[in-house]
């Protein structure tokens, strides 16, 4: 299989989809790996490291895409990358299509086979290719939010741990999954007063047991959200309905009940965000203010800590990359019921139901395509 690894071009995205370690695994099985010049630099991997692993370094981005069968990326393709896709390509990357109609249309028009990291499942009901980056983003959310609380950033001037004689700041996390738990752990470590809201009682039980009351757990209702906006200094949005657009849980009207200078960190922004006033931001300009409330909505948070993130991400993706390379996408997906839901778009059709529903499109069962 001819495999290409482009350099990521999203704003301040420094991750790379394959490490030299992964390249060695692939070339050792007889596959051809072509890596765009400098693709690994942001994550601390030099071109020479890939060459030692048997890969070729390709300076010409047109040639890189034209000669590839399987394209490995990190972030959803940007418009100039969508334009390079053809029906001969299999693309394996984060897609987050339910939040982006134009990207969905572009991928459909390309005719390519597009497999998303974030909709692959595991036997425990988890999302194993989203989880490592959710861990990173959850851990970063509180440091981003704490910085945003500083006066110079438009924040209220609250120091999350407080000081002796002054109460700590209050952090509410909506959605107690991987992002939410990791954000809550960081906030707890800083000494903040931490509450997690979730709709899953089973998940709240796990968190209650794990943190023994040091993190408060609350069933997520309209009343609980009203209480959160009135009391929190920071709210972290960490809700996910897999593959679907995120529900808007905090409306613009509710911002009026928040303390001025409080902070909303919408980690779920890549699926559309859970606050009505959220819009995607970049690492170059991560925050903006609406009605006195600071919003942080960076859609590729892990890109800022590219070394750790690349290692964490590629540990999880490599077995799937090897299966795609060894078997081809059809057999790799047919053989693995947890890999199959990764297929989002094939030959002009949407094959993931929640994405199709988000845009009123027809969806095709992926099982009918791979058999
Ligand atoms: N901005 C970024 O750079 C990154 C964003 N993410 C995003 O973060 C989001 C969360 O991901 P994970 O934590 O991995 O998902 P997860 O599936 O582990 O957790 C989601 C949680 O939300 C809960 N939930 C669903 N509906 C709810 C509601 N109405 N109210 C309260 N809780 C509700 C679920 O019960 C679940 O516990 C996803 O959209 C993911 O794509 C992940 C990594 C990086
Ligand atoms: C999950 C995701 O969107 C990211 O890691 O950038
Ligand atoms: Mg996006």
PDB file of N, CA and C in Angstrom, residues 98-131:
ATOM      1  N   UNK A  98     -20.352  16.375  11.656  1.00  0.00           N
ATOM      2  CA  UNK A  98     -21.676  16.896  12.035  1.00  0.00           C
ATOM      3  C   UNK A  98     -21.632  18.397  12.300  1.00  0.00           C
ATOM      4  N   UNK A  99     -20.432  18.929  12.538  1.00  0.00           N
ATOM      5  CA  UNK A  99     -20.312  20.375  12.796  1.00  0.00           C
ATOM      6  C   UNK A  99     -19.992  21.149  11.528  1.00  0.00           C
ATOM      7  N   UNK A 100     -19.762  20.456  10.406  1.00  0.00           N
ATOM      8  CA  UNK A 100     -19.275  21.177   9.229  1.00  0.00           C
ATOM      9  C   UNK A 100     -19.913  20.675   7.932  1.00  0.00           C
ATOM     10  N   UNK A 101     -20.960  21.358   7.538  1.00  0.00           N
ATOM     11  CA  UNK A 101     -21.696  20.943   6.345  1.00  0.00           C
ATOM     12  C   UNK A 101     -20.839  21.062   5.083  1.00  0.00           C
ATOM     13  N   UNK A 102     -20.090  22.161   4.952  1.00  0.00           N
ATOM     14  CA  UNK A 102     -19.338  22.354   3.706  1.00  0.00           C
ATOM     15  C   UNK A 102     -18.247  21.286   3.576  1.00  0.00           C
ATOM     16  N   UNK A 103     -17.649  20.896   4.692  1.00  0.00           N
ATOM     17  CA  UNK A 103     -16.644  19.829   4.637  1.00  0.00           C
ATOM     18  C   UNK A 103     -17.297  18.511   4.228  1.00  0.00           C
ATOM     19  N   UNK A 104     -18.470  18.229   4.805  1.00  0.00           N
ATOM     20  CA  UNK A 104     -19.191  17.004   4.455  1.00  0.00           C
ATOM     21  C   UNK A 104     -19.471  16.978   2.949  1.00  0.00           C
ATOM     22  N   UNK A 105     -19.962  18.109   2.440  1.00  0.00           N
ATOM     23  CA  UNK A 105     -20.257  18.172   0.999  1.00  0.00           C
ATOM     24  C   UNK A 105     -18.997  17.993   0.168  1.00  0.00           C
ATOM     25  N   UNK A 106     -17.908  18.629   0.607  1.00  0.00           N
ATOM     26  CA  UNK A 106     -16.643  18.537  -0.127  1.00  0.00           C
ATOM     27  C   UNK A 106     -16.142  17.095  -0.177  1.00  0.00           C
ATOM     28  N   UNK A 107     -16.260  16.390   0.937  1.00  0.00           N
ATOM     29  CA  UNK A 107     -15.799  14.997   0.961  1.00  0.00           C
ATOM     30  C   UNK A 107     -16.700  14.132   0.087  1.00  0.00           C
ATOM     31  N   UNK A 108     -18.002  14.403   0.108  1.00  0.00           N
ATOM     32  CA  UNK A 108     -18.915  13.639  -0.751  1.00  0.00           C
ATOM     33  C   UNK A 108     -18.536  13.866  -2.217  1.00  0.00           C
ATOM     34  N   UNK A 109     -18.310  15.121  -2.576  1.00  0.00           N
ATOM     35  CA  UNK A 109     -17.994  15.433  -3.986  1.00  0.00           C
ATOM     36  C   UNK A 109     -16.654  14.839  -4.411  1.00  0.00           C
ATOM     37  N   UNK A 110     -15.739  14.648  -3.465  1.00  0.00           N
ATOM     38  CA  UNK A 110     -14.409  14.114  -3.819  1.00  0.00           C
ATOM     39  C   UNK A 110     -14.479  12.657  -4.261  1.00  0.00           C
ATOM     40  N   UNK A 111     -15.496  11.922  -3.800  1.00  0.00           N
ATOM     41  CA  UNK A 111     -15.607  10.501  -4.103  1.00  0.00           C
ATOM     42  C   UNK A 111     -14.696   9.630  -3.248  1.00  0.00           C
ATOM     43  N   UNK A 112     -13.926  10.237  -2.347  1.00  0.00           N
ATOM     44  CA  UNK A 112     -12.956   9.481  -1.540  1.00  0.00           C
ATOM     45  C   UNK A 112     -13.658   8.658  -0.453  1.00  0.00           C
ATOM     46  N   UNK A 113     -12.906   7.711   0.102  1.00  0.00           N
ATOM     47  CA  UNK A 113     -13.355   6.925   1.246  1.00  0.00           C
ATOM     48  C   UNK A 113     -12.777   7.592   2.490  1.00  0.00           C
ATOM     49  N   UNK A 114     -13.640   8.078   3.391  1.00  0.00           N
ATOM     50  CA  UNK A 114     -13.184   8.921   4.500  1.00  0.00           C
ATOM     51  C   UNK A 114     -13.538   8.261   5.834  1.00  0.00           C
ATOM     52  N   UNK A 115     -12.525   7.888   6.564  1.00  0.00           N
ATOM     53  CA  UNK A 115     -12.711   7.172   7.828  1.00  0.00           C
ATOM     54  C   UNK A 115     -12.274   8.102   8.954  1.00  0.00           C
ATOM     55  N   UNK A 116     -13.189   8.295   9.937  1.00  0.00           N
ATOM     56  CA  UNK A 116     -12.941   9.249  11.024  1.00  0.00           C
ATOM     57  C   UNK A 116     -12.401   8.532  12.250  1.00  0.00           C
ATOM     58  N   UNK A 117     -11.407   9.117  12.866  1.00  0.00           N
ATOM     59  CA  UNK A 117     -10.905   8.574  14.138  1.00  0.00           C
ATOM     60  C   UNK A 117     -12.010   8.560  15.205  1.00  0.00           C
ATOM     61  N   UNK A 118     -12.807   9.666  15.230  1.00  0.00           N
ATOM     62  CA  UNK A 118     -13.639   9.898  16.425  1.00  0.00           C
ATOM     63  C   UNK A 118     -14.897   9.046  16.494  1.00  0.00           C
ATOM     64  N   UNK A 119     -15.217   8.295  15.429  1.00  0.00           N
ATOM     65  CA  UNK A 119     -16.422   7.458  15.527  1.00  0.00           C
ATOM     66  C   UNK A 119     -16.095   5.965  15.597  1.00  0.00           C
ATOM     67  N   UNK A 120     -14.814   5.629  15.692  1.00  0.00           N
ATOM     68  CA  UNK A 120     -14.432   4.226  15.926  1.00  0.00           C
ATOM     69  C   UNK A 120     -14.726   3.907  17.394  1.00  0.00           C
ATOM     70  N   UNK A 121     -15.244   2.726  17.639  1.00  0.00           N
ATOM     71  CA  UNK A 121     -15.682   2.377  19.003  1.00  0.00           C
ATOM     72  C   UNK A 121     -14.787   1.277  19.586  1.00  0.00           C
ATOM     73  N   UNK A 122     -15.055   0.919  20.855  1.00  0.00           N
ATOM     74  CA  UNK A 122     -14.380  -0.252  21.428  1.00  0.00           C
ATOM     75  C   UNK A 122     -15.386  -1.098  22.199  1.00  0.00           C
ATOM     76  N   UNK A 123     -14.921  -2.229  22.683  1.00  0.00           N
ATOM     77  CA  UNK A 123     -15.837  -3.190  23.306  1.00  0.00           C
ATOM     78  C   UNK A 123     -16.423  -2.662  24.612  1.00  0.00           C
ATOM     79  N   UNK A 124     -15.797  -1.621  25.198  1.00  0.00           N
ATOM     80  CA  UNK A 124     -16.297  -1.070  26.466  1.00  0.00           C
ATOM     81  C   UNK A 124     -17.249   0.102  26.238  1.00  0.00           C
ATOM     82  N   UNK A 125     -17.583   0.355  24.974  1.00  0.00           N
ATOM     83  CA  UNK A 125     -18.484   1.483  24.697  1.00  0.00           C
ATOM     84  C   UNK A 125     -17.751   2.807  24.594  1.00  0.00           C
ATOM     85  N   UNK A 126     -16.427   2.753  24.557  1.00  0.00           N
ATOM     86  CA  UNK A 126     -15.644   3.988  24.472  1.00  0.00           C
ATOM     87  C   UNK A 126     -15.276   4.334  23.037  1.00  0.00           C
ATOM     88  N   UNK A 127     -14.556   5.437  22.897  1.00  0.00           N
ATOM     89  CA  UNK A 127     -14.106   5.934  21.596  1.00  0.00           C
ATOM     90  C   UNK A 127     -12.577   5.969  21.651  1.00  0.00           C
ATOM     91  N   UNK A 128     -11.917   4.854  21.316  1.00  0.00           N
ATOM     92  CA  UNK A 128     -10.494   4.704  21.641  1.00  0.00           C
ATOM     93  C   UNK A 128      -9.555   5.632  20.876  1.00  0.00           C
ATOM     94  N   UNK A 129     -10.025   6.175  19.743  1.00  0.00           N
ATOM     95  CA  UNK A 129      -9.144   7.089  19.003  1.00  0.00           C
ATOM     96  C   UNK A 129      -9.437   8.551  19.331  1.00  0.00           C
ATOM     97  N   UNK A 130     -10.544   8.771  20.033  1.00  0.00           N
ATOM     98  CA  UNK A 130     -10.813  10.129  20.542  1.00  0.00           C
ATOM     99  C   UNK A 130     -10.222  10.275  21.945  1.00  0.00           C
ATOM    100  N   UNK A 131     -10.248   9.185  22.720  1.00  0.00           N
ATOM    101  CA  UNK A 131      -9.913   9.262  24.145  1.00  0.00           C
ATOM    102  C   UNK A 131      -8.533   9.881  24.438  1.00  0.00           C
TER     103      UNK A 131
END
